[in-house]
PDB file of C-alpha atoms and ligand atoms in Angstrom:
ATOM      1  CA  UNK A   1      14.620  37.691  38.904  1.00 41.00           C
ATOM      2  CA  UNK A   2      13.544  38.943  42.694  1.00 39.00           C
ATOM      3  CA  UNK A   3      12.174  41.568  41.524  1.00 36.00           C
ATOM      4  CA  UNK A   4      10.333  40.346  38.663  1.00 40.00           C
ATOM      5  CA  UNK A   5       8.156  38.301  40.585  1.00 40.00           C
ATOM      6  CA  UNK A   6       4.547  37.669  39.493  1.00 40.00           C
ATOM      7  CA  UNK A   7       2.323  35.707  39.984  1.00 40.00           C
ATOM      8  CA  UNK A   8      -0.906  35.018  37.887  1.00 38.00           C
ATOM      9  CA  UNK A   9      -3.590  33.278  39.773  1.00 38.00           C
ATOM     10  CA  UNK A  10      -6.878  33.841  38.345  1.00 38.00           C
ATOM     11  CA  UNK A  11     -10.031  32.022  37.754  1.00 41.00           C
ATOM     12  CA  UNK A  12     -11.976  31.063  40.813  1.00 41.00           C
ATOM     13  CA  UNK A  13     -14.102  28.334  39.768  1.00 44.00           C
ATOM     14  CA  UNK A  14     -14.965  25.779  36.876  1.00 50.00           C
ATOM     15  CA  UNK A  15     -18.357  28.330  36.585  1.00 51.00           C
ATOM     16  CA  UNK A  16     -16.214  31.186  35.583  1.00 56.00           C
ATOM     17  CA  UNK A  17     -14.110  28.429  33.202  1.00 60.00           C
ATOM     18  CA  UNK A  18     -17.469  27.988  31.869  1.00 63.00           C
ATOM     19  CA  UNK A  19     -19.024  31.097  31.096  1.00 65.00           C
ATOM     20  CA  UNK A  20     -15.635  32.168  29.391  1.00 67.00           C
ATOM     21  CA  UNK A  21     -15.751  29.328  27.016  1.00 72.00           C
ATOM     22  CA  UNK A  22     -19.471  30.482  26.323  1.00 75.00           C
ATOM     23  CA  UNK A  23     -18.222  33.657  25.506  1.00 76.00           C
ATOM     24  CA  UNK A  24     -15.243  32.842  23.228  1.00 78.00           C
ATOM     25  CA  UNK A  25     -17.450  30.597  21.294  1.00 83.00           C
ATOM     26  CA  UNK A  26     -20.063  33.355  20.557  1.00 84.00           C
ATOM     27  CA  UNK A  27     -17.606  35.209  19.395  1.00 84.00           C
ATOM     28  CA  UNK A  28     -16.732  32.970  16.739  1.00 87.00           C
ATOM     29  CA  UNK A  29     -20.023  32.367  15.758  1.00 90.00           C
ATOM     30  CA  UNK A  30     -20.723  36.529  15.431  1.00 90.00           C
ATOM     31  CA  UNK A  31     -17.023  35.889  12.659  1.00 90.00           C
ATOM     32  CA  UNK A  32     -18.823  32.788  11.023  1.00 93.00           C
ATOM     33  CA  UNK A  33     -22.380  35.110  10.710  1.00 94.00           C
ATOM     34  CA  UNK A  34     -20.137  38.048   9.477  1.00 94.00           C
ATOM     35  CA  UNK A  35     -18.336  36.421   6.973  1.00 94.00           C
ATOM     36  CA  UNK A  36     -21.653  34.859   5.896  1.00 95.00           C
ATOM     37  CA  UNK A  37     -23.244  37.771   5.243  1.00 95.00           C
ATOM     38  CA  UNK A  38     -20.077  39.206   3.484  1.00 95.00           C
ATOM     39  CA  UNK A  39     -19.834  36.674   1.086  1.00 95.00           C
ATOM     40  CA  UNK A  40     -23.894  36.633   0.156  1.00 95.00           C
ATOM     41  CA  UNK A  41     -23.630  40.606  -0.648  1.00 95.00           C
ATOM     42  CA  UNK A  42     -20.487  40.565  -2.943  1.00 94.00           C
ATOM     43  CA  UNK A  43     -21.587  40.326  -6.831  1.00 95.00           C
ATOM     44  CA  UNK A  44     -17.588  38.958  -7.212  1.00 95.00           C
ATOM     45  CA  UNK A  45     -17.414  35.089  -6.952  1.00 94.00           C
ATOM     46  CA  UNK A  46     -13.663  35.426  -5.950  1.00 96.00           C
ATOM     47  CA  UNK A  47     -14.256  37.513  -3.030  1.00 95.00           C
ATOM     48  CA  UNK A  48     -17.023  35.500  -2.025  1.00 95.00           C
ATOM     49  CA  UNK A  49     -15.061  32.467  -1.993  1.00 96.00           C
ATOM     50  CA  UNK A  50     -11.947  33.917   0.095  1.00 95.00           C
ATOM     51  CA  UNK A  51     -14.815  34.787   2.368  1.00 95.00           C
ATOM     52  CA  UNK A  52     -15.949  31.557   3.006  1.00 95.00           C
ATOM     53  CA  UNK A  53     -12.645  30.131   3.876  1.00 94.00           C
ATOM     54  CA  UNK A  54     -12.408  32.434   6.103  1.00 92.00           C
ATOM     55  CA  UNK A  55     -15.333  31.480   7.393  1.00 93.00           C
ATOM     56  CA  UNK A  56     -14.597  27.678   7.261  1.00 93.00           C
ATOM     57  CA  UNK A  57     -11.240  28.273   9.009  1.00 90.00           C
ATOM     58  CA  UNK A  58     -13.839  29.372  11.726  1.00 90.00           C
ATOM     59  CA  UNK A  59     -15.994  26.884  12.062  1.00 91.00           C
ATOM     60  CA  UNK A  60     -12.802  24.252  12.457  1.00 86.00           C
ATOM     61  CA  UNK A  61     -11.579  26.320  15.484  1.00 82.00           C
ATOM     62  CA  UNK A  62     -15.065  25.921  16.987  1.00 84.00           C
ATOM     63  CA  UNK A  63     -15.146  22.383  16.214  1.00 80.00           C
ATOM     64  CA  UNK A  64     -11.535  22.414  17.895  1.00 74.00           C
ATOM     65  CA  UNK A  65     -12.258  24.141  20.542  1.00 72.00           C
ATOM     66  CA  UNK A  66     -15.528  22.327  21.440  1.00 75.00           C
ATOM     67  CA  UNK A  67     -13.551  18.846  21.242  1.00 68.00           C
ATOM     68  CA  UNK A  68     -11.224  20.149  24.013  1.00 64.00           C
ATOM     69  CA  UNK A  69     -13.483  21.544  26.031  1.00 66.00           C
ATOM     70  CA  UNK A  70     -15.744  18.139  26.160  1.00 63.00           C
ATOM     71  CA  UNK A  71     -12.852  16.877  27.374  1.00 61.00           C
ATOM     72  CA  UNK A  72     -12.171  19.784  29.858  1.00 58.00           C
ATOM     73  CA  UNK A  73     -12.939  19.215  33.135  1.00 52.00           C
ATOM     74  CA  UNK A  74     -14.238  15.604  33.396  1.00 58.00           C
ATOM     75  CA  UNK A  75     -11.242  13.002  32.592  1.00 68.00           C
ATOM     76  CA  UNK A  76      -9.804  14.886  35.651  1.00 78.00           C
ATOM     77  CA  UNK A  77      -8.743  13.389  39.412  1.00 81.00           C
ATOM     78  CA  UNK A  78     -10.368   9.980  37.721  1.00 82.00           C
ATOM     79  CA  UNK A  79      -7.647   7.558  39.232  1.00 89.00           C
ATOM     80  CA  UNK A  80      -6.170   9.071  42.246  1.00 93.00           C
ATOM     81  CA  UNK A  81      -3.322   6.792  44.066  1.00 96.00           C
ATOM     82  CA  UNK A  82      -0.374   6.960  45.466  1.00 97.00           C
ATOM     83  CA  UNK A  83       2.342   7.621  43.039  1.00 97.00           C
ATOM     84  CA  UNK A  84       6.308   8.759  42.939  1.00 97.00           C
ATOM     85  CA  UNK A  85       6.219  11.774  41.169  1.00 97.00           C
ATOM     86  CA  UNK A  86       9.966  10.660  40.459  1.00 97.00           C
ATOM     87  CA  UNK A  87       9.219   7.518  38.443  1.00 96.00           C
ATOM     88  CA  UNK A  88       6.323   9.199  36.897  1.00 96.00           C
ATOM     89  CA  UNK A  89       8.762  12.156  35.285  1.00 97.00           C
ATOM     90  CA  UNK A  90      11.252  10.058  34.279  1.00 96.00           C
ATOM     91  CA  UNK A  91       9.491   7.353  33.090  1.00 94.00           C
ATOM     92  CA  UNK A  92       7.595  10.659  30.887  1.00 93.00           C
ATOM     93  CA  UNK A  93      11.166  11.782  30.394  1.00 93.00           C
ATOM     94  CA  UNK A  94      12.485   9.297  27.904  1.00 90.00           C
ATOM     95  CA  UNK A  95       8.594  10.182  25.622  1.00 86.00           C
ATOM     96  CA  UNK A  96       8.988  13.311  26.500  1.00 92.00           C
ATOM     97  CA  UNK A  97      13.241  13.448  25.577  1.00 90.00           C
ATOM     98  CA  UNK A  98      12.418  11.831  22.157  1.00 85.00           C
ATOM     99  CA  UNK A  99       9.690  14.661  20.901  1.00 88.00           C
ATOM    100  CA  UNK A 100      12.026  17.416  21.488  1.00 93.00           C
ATOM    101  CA  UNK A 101      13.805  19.177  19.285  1.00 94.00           C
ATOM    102  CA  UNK A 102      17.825  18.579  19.416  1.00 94.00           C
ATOM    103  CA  UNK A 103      18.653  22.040  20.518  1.00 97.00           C
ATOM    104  CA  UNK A 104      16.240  21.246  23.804  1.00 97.00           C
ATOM    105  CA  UNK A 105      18.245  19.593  26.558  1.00 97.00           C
ATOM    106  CA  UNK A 106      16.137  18.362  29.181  1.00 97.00           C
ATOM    107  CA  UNK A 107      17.571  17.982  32.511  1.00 97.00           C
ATOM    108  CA  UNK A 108      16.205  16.501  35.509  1.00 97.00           C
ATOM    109  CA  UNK A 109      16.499  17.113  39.006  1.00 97.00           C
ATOM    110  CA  UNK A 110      15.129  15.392  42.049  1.00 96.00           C
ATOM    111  CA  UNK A 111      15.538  15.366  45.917  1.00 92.00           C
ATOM    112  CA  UNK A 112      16.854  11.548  47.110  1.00 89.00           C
ATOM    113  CA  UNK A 113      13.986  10.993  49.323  1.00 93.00           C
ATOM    114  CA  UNK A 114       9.934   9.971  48.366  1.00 94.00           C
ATOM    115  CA  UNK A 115       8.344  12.461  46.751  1.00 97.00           C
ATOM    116  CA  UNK A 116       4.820  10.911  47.101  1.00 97.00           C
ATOM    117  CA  UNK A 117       1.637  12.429  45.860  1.00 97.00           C
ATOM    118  CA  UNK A 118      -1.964  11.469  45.956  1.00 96.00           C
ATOM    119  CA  UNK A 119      -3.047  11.970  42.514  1.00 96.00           C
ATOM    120  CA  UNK A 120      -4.306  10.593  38.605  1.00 94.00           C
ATOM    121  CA  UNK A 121      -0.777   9.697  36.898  1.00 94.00           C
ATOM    122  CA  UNK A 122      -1.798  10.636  33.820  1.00 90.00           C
ATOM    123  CA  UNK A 123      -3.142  14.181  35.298  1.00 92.00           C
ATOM    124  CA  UNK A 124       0.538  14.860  36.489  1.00 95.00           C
ATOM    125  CA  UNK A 125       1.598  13.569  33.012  1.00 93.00           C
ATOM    126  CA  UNK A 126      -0.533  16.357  31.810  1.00 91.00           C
ATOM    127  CA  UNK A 127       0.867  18.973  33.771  1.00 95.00           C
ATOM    128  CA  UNK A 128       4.616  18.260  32.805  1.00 96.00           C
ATOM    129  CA  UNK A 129       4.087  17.847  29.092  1.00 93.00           C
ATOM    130  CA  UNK A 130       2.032  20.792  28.996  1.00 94.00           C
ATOM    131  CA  UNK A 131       4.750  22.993  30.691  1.00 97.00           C
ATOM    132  CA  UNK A 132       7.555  21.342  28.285  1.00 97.00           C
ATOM    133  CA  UNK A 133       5.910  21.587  24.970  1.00 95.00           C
ATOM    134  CA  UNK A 134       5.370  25.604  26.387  1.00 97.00           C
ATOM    135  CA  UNK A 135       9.295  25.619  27.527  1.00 98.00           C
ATOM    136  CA  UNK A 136      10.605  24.297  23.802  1.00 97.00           C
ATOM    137  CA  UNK A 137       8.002  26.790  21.744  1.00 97.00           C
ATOM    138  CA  UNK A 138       9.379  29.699  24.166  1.00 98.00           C
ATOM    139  CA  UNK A 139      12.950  28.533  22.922  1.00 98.00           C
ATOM    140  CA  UNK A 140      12.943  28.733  19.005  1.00 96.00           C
ATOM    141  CA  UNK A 141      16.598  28.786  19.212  1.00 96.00           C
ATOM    142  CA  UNK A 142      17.238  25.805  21.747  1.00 97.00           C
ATOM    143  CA  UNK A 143      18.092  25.951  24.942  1.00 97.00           C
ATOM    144  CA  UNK A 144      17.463  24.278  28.717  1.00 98.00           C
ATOM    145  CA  UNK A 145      14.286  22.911  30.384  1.00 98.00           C
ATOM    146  CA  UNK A 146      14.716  21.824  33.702  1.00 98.00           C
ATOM    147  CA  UNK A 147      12.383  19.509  35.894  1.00 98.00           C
ATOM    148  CA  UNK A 148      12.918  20.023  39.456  1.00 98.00           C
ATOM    149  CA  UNK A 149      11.337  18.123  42.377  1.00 98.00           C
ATOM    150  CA  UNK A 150      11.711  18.192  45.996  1.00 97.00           C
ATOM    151  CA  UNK A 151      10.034  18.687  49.460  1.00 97.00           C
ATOM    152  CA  UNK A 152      10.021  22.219  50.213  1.00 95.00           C
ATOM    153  CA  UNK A 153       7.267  24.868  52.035  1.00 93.00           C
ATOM    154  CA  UNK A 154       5.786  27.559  50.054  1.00 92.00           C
ATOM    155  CA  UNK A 155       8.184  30.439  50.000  1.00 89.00           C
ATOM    156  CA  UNK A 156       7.117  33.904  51.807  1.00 87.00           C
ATOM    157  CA  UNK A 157       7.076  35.780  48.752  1.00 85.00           C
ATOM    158  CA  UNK A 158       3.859  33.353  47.408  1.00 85.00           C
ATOM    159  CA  UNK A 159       1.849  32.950  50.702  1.00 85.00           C
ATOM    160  CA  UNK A 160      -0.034  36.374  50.356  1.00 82.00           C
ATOM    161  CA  UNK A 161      -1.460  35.056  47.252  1.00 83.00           C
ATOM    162  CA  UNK A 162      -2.745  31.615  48.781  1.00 84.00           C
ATOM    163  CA  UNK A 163      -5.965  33.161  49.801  1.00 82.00           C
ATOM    164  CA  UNK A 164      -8.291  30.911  52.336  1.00 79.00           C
ATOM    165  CA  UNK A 165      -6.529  27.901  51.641  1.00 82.00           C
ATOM    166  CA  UNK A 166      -6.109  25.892  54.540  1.00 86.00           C
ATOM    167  CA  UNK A 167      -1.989  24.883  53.482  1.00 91.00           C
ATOM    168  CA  UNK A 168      -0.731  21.459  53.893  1.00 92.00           C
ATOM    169  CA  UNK A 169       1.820  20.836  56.312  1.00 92.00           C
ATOM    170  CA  UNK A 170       4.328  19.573  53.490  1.00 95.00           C
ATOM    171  CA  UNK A 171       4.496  20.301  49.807  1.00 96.00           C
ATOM    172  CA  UNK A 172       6.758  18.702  47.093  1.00 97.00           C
ATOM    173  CA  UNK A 173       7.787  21.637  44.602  1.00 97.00           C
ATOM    174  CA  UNK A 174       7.486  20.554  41.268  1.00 98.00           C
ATOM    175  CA  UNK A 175       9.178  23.542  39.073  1.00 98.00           C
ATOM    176  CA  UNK A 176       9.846  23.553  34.897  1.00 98.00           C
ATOM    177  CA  UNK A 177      12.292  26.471  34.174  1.00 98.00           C
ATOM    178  CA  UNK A 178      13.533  27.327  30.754  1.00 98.00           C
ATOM    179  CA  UNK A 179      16.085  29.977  28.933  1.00 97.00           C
ATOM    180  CA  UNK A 180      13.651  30.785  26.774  1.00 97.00           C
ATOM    181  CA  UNK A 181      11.715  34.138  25.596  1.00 98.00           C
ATOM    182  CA  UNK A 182       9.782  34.762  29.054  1.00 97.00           C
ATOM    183  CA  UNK A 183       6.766  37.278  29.829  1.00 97.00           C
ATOM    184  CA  UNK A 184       6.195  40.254  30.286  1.00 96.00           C
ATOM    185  CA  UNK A 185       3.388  41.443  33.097  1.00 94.00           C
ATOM    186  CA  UNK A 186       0.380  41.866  30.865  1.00 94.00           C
ATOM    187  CA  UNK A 187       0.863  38.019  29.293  1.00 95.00           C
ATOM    188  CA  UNK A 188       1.753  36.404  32.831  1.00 94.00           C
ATOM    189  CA  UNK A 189      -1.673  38.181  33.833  1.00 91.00           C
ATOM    190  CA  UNK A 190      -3.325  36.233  31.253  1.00 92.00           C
ATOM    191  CA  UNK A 191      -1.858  33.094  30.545  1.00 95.00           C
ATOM    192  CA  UNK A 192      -4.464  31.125  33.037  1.00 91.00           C
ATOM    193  CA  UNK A 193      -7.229  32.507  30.929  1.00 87.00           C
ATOM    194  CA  UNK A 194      -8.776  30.034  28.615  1.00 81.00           C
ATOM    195  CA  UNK A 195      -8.241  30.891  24.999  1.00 80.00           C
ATOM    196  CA  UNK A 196      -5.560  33.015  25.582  1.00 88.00           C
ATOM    197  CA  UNK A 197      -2.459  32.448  23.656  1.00 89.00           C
ATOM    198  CA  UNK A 198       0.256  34.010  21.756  1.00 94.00           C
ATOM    199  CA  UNK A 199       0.991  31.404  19.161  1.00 90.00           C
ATOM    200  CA  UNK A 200      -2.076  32.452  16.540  1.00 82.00           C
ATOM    201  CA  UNK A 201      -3.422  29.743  15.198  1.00 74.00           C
ATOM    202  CA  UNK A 202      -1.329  27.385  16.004  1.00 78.00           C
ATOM    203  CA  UNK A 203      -1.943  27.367  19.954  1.00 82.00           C
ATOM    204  CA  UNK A 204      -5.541  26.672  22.036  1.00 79.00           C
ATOM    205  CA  UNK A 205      -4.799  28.563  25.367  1.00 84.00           C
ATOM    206  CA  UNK A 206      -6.014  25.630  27.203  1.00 84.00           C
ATOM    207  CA  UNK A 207      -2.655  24.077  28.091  1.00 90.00           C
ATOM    208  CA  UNK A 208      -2.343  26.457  31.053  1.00 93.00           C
ATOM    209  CA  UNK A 209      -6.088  26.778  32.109  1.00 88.00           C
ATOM    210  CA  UNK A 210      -6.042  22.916  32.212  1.00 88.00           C
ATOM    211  CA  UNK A 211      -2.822  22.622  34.251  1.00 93.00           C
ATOM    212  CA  UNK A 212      -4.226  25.465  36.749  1.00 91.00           C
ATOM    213  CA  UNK A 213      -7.591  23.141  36.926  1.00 87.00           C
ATOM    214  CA  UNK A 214      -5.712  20.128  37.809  1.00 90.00           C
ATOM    215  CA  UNK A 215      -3.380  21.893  40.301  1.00 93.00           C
ATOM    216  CA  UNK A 216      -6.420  23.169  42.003  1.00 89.00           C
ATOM    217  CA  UNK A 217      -8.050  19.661  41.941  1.00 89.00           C
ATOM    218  CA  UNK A 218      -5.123  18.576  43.835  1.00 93.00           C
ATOM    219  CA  UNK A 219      -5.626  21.240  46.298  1.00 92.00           C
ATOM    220  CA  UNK A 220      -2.418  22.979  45.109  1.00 93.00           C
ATOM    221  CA  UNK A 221      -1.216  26.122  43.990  1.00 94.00           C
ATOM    222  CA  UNK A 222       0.763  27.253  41.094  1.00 94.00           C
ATOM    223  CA  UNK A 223       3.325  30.208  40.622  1.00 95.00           C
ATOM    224  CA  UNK A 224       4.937  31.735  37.436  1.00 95.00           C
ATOM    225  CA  UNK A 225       7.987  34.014  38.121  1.00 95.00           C
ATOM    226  CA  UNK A 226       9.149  35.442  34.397  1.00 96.00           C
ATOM    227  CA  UNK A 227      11.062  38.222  32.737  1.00 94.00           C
ATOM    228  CA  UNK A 228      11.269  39.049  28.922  1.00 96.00           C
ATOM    229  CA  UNK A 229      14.501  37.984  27.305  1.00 95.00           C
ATOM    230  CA  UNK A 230      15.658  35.826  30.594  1.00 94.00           C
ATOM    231  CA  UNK A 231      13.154  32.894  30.758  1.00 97.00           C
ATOM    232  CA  UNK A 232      10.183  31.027  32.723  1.00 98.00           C
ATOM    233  CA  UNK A 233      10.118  29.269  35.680  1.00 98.00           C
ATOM    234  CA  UNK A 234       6.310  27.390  36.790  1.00 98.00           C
ATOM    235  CA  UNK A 235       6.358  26.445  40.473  1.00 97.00           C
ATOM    236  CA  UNK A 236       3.873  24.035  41.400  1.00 97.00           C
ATOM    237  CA  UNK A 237       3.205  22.936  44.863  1.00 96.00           C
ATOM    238  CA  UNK A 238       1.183  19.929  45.714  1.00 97.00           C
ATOM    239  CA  UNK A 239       0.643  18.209  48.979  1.00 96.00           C
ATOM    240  CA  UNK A 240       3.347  15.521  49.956  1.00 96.00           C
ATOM    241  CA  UNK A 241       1.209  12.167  51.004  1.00 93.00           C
ATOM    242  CA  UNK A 242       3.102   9.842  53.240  1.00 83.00           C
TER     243      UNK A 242
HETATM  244  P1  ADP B   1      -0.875  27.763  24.132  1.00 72.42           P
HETATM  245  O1  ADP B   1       0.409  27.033  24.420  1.00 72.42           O
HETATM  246  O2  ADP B   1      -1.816  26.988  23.259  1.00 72.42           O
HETATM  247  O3  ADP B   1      -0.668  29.167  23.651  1.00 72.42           O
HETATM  248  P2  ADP B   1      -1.166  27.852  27.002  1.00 72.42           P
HETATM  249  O4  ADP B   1      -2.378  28.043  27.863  1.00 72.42           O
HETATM  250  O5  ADP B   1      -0.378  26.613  27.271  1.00 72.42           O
HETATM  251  O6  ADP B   1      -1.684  27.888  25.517  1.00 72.42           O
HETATM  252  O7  ADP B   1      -0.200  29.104  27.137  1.00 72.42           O
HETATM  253  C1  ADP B   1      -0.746  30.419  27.026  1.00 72.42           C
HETATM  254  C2  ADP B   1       0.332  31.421  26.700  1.00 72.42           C
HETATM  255  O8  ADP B   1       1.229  31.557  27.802  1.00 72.42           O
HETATM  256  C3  ADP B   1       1.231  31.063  25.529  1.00 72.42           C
HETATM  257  O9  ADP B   1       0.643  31.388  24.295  1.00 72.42           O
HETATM  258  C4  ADP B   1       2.476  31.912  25.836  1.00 72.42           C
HETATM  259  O10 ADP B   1       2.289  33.242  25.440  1.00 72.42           O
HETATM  260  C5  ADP B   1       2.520  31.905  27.350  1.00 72.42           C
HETATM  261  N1  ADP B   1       3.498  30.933  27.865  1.00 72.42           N
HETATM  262  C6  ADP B   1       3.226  29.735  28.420  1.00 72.42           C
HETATM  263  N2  ADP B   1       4.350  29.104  28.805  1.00 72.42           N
HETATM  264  C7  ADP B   1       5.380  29.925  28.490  1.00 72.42           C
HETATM  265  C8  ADP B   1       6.822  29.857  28.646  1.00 72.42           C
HETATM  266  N3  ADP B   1       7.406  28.795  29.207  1.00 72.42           N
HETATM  267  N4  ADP B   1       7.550  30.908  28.204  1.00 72.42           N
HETATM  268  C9  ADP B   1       6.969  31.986  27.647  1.00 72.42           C
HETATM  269  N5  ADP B   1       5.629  32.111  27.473  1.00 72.42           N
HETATM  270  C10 ADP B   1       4.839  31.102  27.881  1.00 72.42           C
END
């Protein structure tokens, strides 16, 4: 694992979120005008047709993605207070416990003493289920997510890549670790990025870019270490309010 560390930190600012969502989008629409065309310059009404669905199938990812992204962004940070991240996970647990598949086991572990954030519950909800559901599809054949949360600085190996930063004095270390598939370099590089995603159709690429978002809402940082074939472990740090 040391020497597999990595560490994806992209995107700078909700601009850059922006534009990319821009782009993605105009992409689709240059597949919906393709297909378009396509199917008004074939003579034969079955190829024409498959065509269109194609085209359809196109339009509903727009529509998809548009839905999310209207969402993106401004539900965020709307409820900050002082919450215990503990009750917050396990109370999520038992939801969380019940959507799982039976070969997930989902194991908790927290450090005795407040862990006490400043934050929106429901964006910390966000963040957890988000790295779960991502833990149980990188385990098709079962296996063990772990929720981990305790006071602890950022290690050495991460503080070159907090840039400016000003760092708290204390952080709680909220980590999700599973057995699962893992990465290798060129998806950890990506797996900020909006729209990227290795599940086909049936994944967004948003569930990381909006966990990154909130993390850097709440002046945090987030750190992925990962290795093909040995699993996934998300580090997030936020500051501990007392
Ligand atoms: P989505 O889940 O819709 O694909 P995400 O932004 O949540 O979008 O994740 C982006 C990509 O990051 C995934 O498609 C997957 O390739 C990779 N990924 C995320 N979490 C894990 C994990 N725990 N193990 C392996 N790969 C992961």
């Amino acid at each position: 694992y040391e020497e597999q560390i990595i560490i994806s930190h992209k995107m700078e600012s909700v601009r850059r979120l922006t534009s990319s969502y821009a782009h993605e989008i105009k992409n689709m629409l240059t597949g919906v005008k393709g297909f378009a065309q396509l199917a008004l310059q074939t003579e034969n009404t079955e190829q024409a047709k498959s065509y269109m669905e194609k085209l359809l199938s196109i339009v509903d990812s727009v529509s998809m993605n548009i839905k999310e992204i209207l969402g993106f962004g401004r539900e965020f940070g709307k409820n900050p207070e002082i919450i215990e991240l503990k009750d917050v996970i396990k109370n999520l647990s038992t939801f969380l416990k019940a959507s799982l598949r039976e070969n997930i086991d989902l194991i908790l572990d927290f450090e005795g003493r407040p862990l006490t954030v400043f934050a929106d519950k429901t964006d910390i909800e966000k963040i957890i289920t988000n790295l779960v559901l991502n833990a149980q599809d990188a385990m098709p054949e079962g296996g063990e997510i772990r929720i981990q949360a305790k006071v602890k600085q950022i290690p050495d190996k991460f503080i070159s890549l907090t840039g400016e930063k000003e760092l708290a004095k204390e952080y709680i270390c909220l980590s999700v670790e599973d057995t699962g598939v893992g990465m290798d370099e060129q998806t950890r590089e990506k797996i900020f990025e909006p729209f990227f995603t290795t599940k086909g159709e049936k994944g967004s690429g948003l569930g990381l870019t909006t966990v990154y978002h909130i993390v850097q809402m709440l002046n945090g940082f987030i750190f992925v270490e990962s290795e093909p074939g040995r699993g996934t472990k998300f580090e997030i740090y936020i500051p501990l309010k007392q």
